[in-house]
Short mmCIF file of C-alpha atoms in Angstrom, two decimals:
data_model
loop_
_atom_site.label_atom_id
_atom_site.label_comp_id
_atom_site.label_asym_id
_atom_site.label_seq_id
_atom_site.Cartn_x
_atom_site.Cartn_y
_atom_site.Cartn_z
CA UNK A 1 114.84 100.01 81.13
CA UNK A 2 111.66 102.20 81.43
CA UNK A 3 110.13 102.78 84.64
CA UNK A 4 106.91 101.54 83.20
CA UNK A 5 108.95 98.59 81.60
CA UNK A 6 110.24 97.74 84.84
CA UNK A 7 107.20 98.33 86.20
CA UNK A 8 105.27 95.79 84.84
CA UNK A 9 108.54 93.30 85.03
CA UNK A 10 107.69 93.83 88.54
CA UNK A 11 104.48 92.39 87.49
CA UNK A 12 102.04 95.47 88.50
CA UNK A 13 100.23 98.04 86.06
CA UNK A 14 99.11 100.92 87.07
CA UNK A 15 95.89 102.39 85.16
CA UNK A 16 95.40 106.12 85.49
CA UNK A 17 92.47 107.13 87.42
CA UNK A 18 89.51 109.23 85.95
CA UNK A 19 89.04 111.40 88.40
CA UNK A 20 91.54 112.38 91.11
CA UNK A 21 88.57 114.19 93.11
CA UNK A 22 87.41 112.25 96.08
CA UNK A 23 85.19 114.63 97.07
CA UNK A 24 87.00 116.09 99.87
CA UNK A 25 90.34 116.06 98.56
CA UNK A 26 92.53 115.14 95.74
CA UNK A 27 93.98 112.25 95.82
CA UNK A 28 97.06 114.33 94.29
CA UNK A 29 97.61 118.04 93.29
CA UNK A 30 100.80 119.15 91.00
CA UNK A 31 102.81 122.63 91.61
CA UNK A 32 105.70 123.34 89.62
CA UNK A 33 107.53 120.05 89.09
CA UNK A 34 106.09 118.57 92.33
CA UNK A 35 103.64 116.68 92.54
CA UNK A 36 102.06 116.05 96.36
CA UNK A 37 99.70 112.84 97.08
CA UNK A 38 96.88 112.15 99.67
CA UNK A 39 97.75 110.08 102.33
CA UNK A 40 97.12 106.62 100.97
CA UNK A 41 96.13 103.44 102.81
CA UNK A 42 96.43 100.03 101.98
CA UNK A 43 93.30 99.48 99.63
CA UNK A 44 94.34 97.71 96.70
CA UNK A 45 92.35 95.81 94.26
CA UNK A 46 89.69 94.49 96.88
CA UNK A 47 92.29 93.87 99.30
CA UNK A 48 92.16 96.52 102.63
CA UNK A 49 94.53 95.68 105.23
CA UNK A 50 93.78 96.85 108.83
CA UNK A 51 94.72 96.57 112.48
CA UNK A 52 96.97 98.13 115.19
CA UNK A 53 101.39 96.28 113.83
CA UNK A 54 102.35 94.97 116.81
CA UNK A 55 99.09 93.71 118.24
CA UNK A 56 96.60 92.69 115.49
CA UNK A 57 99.73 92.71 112.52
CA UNK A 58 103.17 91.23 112.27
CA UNK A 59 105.81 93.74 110.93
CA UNK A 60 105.58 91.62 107.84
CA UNK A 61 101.92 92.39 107.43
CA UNK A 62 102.80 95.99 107.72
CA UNK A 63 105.00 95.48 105.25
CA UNK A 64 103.00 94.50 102.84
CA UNK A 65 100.30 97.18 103.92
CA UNK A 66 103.30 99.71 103.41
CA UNK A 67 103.74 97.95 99.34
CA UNK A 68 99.64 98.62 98.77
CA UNK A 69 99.36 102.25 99.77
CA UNK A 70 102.58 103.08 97.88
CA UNK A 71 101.25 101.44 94.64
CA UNK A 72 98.16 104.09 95.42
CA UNK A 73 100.83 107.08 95.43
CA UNK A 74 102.29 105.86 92.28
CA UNK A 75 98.83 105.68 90.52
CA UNK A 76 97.89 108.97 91.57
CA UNK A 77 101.57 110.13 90.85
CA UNK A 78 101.03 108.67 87.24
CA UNK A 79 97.50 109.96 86.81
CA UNK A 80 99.30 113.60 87.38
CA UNK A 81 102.36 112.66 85.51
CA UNK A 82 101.10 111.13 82.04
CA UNK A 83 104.21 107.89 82.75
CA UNK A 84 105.90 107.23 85.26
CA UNK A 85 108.56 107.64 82.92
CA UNK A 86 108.45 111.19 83.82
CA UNK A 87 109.01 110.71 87.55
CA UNK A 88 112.67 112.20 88.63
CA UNK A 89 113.42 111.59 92.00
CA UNK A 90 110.84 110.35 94.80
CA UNK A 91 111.93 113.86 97.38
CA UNK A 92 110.12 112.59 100.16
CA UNK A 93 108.05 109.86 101.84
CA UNK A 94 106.02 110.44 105.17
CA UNK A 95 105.07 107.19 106.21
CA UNK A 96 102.68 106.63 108.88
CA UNK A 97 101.90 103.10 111.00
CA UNK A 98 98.94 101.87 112.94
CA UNK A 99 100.65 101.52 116.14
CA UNK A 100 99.95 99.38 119.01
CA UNK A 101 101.53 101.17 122.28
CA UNK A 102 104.85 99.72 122.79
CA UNK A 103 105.23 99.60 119.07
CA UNK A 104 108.46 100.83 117.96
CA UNK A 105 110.32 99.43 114.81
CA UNK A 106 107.87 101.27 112.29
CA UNK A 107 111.12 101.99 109.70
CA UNK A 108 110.56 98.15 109.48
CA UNK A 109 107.40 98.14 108.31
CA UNK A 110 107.80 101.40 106.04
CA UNK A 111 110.57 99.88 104.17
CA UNK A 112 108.05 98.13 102.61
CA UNK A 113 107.41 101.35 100.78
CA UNK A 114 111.02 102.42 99.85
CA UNK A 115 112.15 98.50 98.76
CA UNK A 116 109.25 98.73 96.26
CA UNK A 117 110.30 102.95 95.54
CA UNK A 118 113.78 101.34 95.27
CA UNK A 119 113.08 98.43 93.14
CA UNK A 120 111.31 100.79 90.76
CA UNK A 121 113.43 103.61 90.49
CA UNK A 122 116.98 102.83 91.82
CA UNK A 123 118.81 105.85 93.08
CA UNK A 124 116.18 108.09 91.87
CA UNK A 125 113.57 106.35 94.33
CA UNK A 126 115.32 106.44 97.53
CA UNK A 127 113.43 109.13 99.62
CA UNK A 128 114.18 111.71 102.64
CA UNK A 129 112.05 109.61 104.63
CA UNK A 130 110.02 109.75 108.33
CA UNK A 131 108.12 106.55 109.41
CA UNK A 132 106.42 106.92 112.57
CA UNK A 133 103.48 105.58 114.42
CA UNK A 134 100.23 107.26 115.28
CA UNK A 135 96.37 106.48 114.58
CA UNK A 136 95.92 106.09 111.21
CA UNK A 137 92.26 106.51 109.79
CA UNK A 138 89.82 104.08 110.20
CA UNK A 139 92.40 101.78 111.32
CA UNK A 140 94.68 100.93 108.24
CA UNK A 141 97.69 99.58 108.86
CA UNK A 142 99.68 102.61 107.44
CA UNK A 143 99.04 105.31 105.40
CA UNK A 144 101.82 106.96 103.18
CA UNK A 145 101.87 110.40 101.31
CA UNK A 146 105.26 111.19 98.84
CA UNK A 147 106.35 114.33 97.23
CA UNK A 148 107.66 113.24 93.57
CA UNK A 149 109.38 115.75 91.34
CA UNK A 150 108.18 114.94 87.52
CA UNK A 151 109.25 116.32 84.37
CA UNK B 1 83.16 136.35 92.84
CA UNK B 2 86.42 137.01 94.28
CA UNK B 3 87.50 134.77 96.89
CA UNK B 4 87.67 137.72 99.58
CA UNK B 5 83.99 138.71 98.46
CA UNK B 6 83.03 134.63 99.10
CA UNK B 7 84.34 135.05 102.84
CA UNK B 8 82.57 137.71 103.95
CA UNK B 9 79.22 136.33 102.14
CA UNK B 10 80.66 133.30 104.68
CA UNK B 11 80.65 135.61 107.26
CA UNK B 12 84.32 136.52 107.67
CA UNK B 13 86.52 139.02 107.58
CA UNK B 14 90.36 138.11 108.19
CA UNK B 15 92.52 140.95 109.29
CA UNK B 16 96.41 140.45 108.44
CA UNK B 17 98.36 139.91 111.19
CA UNK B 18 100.82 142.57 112.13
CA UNK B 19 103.38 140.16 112.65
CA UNK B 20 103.74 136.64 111.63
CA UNK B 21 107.07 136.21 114.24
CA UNK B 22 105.33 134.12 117.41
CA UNK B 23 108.60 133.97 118.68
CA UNK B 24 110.28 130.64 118.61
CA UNK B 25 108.12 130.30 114.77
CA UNK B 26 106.42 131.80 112.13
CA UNK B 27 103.04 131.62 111.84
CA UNK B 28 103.70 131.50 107.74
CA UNK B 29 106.64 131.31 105.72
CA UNK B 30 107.43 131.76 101.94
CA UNK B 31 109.20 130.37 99.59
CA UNK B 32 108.52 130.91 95.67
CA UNK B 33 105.40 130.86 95.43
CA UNK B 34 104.31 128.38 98.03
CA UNK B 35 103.49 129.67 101.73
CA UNK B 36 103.87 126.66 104.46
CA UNK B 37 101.68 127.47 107.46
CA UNK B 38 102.55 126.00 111.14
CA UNK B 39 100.62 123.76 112.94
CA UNK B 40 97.64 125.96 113.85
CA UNK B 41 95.03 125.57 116.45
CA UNK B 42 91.28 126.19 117.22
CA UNK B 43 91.68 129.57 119.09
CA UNK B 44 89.47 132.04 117.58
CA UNK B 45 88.51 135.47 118.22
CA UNK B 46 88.67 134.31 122.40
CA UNK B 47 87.33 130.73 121.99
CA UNK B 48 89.47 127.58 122.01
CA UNK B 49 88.05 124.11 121.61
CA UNK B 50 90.27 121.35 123.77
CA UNK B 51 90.19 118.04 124.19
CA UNK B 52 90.26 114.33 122.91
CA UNK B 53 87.80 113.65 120.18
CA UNK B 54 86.21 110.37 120.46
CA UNK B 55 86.16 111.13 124.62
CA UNK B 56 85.85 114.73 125.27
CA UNK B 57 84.67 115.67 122.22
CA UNK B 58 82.19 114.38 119.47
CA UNK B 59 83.36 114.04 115.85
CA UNK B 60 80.69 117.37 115.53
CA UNK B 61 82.88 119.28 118.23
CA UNK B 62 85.89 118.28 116.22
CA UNK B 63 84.67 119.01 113.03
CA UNK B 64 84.33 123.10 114.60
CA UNK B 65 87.94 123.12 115.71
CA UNK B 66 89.20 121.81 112.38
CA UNK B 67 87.18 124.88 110.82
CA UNK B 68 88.55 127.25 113.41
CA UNK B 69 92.22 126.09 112.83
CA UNK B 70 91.73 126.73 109.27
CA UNK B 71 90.36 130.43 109.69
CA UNK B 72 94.27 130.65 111.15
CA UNK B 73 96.10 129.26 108.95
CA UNK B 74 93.92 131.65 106.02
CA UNK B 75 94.73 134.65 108.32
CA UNK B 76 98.34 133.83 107.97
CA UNK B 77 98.39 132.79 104.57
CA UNK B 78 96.80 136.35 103.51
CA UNK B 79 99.44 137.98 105.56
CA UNK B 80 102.51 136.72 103.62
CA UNK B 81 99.90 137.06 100.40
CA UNK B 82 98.36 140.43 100.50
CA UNK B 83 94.92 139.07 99.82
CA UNK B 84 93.15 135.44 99.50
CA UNK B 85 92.48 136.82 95.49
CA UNK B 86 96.25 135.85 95.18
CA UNK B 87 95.80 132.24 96.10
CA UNK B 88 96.28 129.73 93.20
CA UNK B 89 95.21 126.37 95.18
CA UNK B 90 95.58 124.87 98.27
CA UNK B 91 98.44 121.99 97.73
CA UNK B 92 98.05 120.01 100.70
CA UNK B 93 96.54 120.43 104.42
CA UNK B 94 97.95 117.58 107.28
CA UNK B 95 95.16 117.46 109.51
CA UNK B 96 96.10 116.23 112.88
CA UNK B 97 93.56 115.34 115.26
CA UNK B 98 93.79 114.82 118.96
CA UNK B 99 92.23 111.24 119.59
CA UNK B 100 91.15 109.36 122.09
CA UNK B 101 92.85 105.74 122.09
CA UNK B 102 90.40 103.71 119.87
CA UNK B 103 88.83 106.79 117.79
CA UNK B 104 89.74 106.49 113.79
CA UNK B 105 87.42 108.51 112.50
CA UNK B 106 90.09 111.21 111.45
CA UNK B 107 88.87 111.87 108.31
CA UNK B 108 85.44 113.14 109.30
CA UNK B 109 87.03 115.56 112.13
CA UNK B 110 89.49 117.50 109.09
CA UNK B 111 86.75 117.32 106.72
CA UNK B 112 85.52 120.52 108.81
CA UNK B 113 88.90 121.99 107.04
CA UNK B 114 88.50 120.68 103.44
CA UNK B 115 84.75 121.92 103.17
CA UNK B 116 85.40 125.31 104.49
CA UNK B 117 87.97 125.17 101.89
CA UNK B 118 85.77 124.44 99.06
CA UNK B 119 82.98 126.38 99.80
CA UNK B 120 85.43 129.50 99.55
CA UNK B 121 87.92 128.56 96.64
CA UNK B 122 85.54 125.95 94.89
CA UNK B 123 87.96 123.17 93.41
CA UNK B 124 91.26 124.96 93.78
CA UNK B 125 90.48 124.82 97.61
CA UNK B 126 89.94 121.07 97.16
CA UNK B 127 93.55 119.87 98.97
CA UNK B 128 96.00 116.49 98.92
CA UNK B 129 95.20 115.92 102.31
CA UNK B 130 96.12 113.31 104.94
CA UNK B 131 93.91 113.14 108.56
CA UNK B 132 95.49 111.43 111.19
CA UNK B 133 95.23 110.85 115.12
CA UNK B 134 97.57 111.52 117.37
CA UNK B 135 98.64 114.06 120.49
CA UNK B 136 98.31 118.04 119.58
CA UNK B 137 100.21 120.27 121.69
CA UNK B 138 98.47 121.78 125.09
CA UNK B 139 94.85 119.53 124.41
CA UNK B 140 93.53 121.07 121.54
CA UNK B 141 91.07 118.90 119.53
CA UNK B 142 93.03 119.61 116.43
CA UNK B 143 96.31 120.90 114.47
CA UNK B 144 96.11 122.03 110.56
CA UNK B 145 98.91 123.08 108.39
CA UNK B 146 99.00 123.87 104.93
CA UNK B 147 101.09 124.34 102.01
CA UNK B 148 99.14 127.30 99.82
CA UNK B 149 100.40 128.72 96.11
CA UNK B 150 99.75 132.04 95.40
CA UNK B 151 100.55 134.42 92.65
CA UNK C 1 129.34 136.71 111.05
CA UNK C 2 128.94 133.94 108.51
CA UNK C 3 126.70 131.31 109.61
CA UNK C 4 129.48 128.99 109.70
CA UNK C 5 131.66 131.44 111.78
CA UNK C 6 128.59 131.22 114.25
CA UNK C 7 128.29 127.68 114.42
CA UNK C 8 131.88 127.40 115.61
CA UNK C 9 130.84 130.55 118.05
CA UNK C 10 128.28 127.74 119.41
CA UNK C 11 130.78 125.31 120.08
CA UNK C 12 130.31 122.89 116.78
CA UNK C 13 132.13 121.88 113.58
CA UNK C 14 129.31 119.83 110.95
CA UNK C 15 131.60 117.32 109.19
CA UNK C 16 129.92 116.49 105.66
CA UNK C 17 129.03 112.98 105.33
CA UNK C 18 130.67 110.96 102.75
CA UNK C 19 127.30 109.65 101.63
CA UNK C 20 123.98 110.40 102.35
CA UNK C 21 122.35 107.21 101.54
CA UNK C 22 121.46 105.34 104.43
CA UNK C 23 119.73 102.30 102.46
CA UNK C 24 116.08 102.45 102.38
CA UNK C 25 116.54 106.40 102.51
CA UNK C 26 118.20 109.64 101.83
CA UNK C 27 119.28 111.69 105.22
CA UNK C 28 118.20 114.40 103.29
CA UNK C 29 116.93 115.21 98.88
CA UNK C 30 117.14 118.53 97.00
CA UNK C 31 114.81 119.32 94.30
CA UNK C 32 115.27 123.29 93.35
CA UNK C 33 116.64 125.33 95.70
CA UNK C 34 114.91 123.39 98.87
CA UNK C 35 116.45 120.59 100.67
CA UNK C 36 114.02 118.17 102.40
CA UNK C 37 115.90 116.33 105.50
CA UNK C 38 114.36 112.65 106.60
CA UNK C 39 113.26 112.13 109.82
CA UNK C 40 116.09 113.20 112.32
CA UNK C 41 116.65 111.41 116.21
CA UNK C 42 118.99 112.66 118.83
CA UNK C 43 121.86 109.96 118.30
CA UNK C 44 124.91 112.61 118.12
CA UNK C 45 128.70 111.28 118.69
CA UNK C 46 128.05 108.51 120.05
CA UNK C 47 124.90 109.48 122.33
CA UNK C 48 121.52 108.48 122.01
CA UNK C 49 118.38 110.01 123.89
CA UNK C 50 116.23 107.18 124.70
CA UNK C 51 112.48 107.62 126.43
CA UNK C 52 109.10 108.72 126.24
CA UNK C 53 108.78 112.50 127.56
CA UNK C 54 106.36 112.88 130.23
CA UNK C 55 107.79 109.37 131.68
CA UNK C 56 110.57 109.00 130.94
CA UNK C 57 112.32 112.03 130.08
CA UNK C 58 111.71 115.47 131.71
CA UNK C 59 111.06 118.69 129.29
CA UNK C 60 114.68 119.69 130.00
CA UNK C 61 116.19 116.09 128.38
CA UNK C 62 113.40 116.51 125.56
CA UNK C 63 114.86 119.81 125.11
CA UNK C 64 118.19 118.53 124.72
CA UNK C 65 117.27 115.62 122.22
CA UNK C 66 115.60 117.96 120.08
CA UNK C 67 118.74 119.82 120.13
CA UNK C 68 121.04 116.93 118.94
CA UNK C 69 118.23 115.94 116.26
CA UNK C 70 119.07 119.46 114.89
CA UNK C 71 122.34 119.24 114.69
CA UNK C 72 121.87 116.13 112.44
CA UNK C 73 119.05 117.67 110.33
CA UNK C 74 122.20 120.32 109.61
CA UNK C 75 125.23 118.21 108.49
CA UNK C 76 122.81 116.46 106.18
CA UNK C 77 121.46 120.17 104.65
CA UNK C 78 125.35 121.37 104.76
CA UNK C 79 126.89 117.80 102.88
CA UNK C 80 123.91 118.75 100.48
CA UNK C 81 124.23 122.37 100.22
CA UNK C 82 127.94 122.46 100.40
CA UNK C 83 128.25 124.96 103.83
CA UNK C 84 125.91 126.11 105.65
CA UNK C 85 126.36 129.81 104.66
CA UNK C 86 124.29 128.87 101.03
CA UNK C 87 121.11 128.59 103.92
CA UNK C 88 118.65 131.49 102.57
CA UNK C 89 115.93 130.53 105.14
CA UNK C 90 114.61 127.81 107.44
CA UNK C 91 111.19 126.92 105.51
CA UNK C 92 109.68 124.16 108.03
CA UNK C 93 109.68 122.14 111.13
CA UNK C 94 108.12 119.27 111.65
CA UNK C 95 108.52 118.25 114.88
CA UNK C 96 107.58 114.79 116.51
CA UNK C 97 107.87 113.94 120.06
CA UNK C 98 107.79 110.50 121.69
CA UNK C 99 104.89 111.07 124.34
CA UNK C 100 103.97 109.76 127.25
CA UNK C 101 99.80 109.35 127.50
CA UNK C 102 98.87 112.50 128.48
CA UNK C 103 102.14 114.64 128.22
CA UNK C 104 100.53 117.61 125.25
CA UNK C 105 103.61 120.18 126.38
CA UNK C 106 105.34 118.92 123.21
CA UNK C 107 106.48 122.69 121.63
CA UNK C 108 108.57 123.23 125.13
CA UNK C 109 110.39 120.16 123.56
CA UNK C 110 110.46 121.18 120.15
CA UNK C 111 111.88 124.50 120.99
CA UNK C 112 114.98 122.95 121.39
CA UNK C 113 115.27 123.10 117.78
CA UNK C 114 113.81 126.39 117.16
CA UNK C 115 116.35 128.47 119.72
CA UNK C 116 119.19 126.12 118.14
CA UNK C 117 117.59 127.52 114.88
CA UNK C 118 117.85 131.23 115.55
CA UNK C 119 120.95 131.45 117.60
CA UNK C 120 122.68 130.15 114.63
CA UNK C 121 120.52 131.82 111.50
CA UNK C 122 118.45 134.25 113.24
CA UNK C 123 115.42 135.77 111.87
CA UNK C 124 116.15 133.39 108.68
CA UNK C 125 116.40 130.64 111.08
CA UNK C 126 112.58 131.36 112.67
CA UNK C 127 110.48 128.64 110.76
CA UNK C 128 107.01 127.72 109.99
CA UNK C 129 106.38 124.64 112.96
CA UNK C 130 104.59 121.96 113.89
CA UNK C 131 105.33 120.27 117.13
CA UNK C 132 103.28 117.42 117.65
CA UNK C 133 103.12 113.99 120.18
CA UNK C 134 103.57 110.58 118.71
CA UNK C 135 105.46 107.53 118.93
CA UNK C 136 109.24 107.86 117.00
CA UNK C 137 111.23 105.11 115.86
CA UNK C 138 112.90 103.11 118.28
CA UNK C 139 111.57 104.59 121.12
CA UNK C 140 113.95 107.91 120.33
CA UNK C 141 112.60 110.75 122.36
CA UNK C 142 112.52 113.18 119.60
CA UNK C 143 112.40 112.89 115.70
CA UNK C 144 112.51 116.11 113.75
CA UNK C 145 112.47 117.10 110.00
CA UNK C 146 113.23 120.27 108.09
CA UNK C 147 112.49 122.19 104.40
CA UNK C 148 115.60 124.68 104.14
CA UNK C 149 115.99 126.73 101.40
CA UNK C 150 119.24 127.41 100.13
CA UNK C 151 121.21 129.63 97.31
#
């Protein structure tokens, strides 16, 4: 199956933005086959999801915070790309989450970024990965930037 | 206009370095045509800017250093280069910012970095970019690194 | 002397790993001739470095966990890149440590990986850095990812 088959068997479509210029960066610039995104947050469809995981947000919320800001890599991925057919492997994810102090499981709450990758992808979507916690920008739960290599 | 022409209508002149080696890094390494830059700092010319924005410093304050840290990481980038007329784009800048618990406006601090960026390479200067809080080394208010493709 | 010759000079052997997938991630992804490791902690044969440095941990054990996070980032680029002698140059550090509030020595930590570095690959070994504070993963003192280039 397609990647945008199984994409939308996952029950998502992605519609290429018009402009990947938000003013003071791109949300995604290409060299050579890579293809390097923006931080992303979770900001999808109306839907922002803030607050400190592990004092405002269960892990599971960061989860799902983690699933929203990687479906804003893979737009700005597939504006780049043309398909997401053309993605080859995801090289790399950087994952950054809200922390509370004390707040120490954030692989928990990025795998909600490499299940979806995974899902997706298969083998091809498994990343070198980090996922650590910090202060992420006007207090999103995570934000997450990947390095895809595309046809 | 060539880009080294724009600086100096900016008002700067950046002298290679005679050596990129700062002893347990490089200021700038190579590979292909992409140069990574460290982590660099806002220590210019004799004046550092240190501190905790959102406490020590205002978002203005911060907003210096990022520009300051980026003067560094050009300086070090036209080392390994030559000259700044051999820069294609800049790929990506990771702006870390030294915050005080409770300060999230990241992106406002490294936007110091992205529009010095764009005034001098208009839109190839416009970078994926993330802008995040968390502790830079010794104080100071910020960190930059970039990844820069030149000819 | 080989790199590999110099790594047994140092005292270690780097077993290959049967697999590199460790679930929701890689230990480490090639794309060209670069090999992106994930996120690295100090859990070597059976040890684990635990602790925030500044609290904690002195300098000196921050040191040594940045040490063992090294030697992990290696046996993942050597399984990839089949010995460690195909290692053309160390492209990147990143560099995370786990802070205490108000502990900003974090490249005196971080340098644990950069002498590691050039004792074993000198000048080739020297790479572009960032060593910044944060919160890792499970309360590991260190976490620590590389970009090597390789033949």
């Amino acid at each position: 199956m397609s990647y945008e088959a199984k994409l939308k068997e996952m029950g998502y479509t992605l519609e290429p933005l018009k402009d990947l210029n938000a003013g003071r960066l791109m949300l995604a610039r290409r060299t050579g086959n890579l293809i390097y995104t923006s931080g992303q947050t979770p900001n999808w469809e109306g839907r922002q999801i803030y607050g400190q995981v592990g004092k405002d947000l269960t892990v599971e919320e960061g989860y799902e915070a983690a699933r929203l800001a990687t479906l804003n890599c893979l737009r700005a991925v597939k504006t780049l790309a043309g398909s997401l057919d053309n993605v080859v492997q995801v090289v790399k994810v950087f994952g950054m989450v809200n922390v509370a102090p004390g707040f120490v499981n954030t692989p928990a709450v990025i795998h909600g970024c490499s299940d979806f990758l995974i899902e997706l992808f298969g083998d091809a979507g498994r990343p070198a990965r980090s996922a650590i916690g910090l202060t992420v920008p006007m207090n999103y739960a995570v934000e997450i930037e990947m390095i895809v290599e595309v046809k």
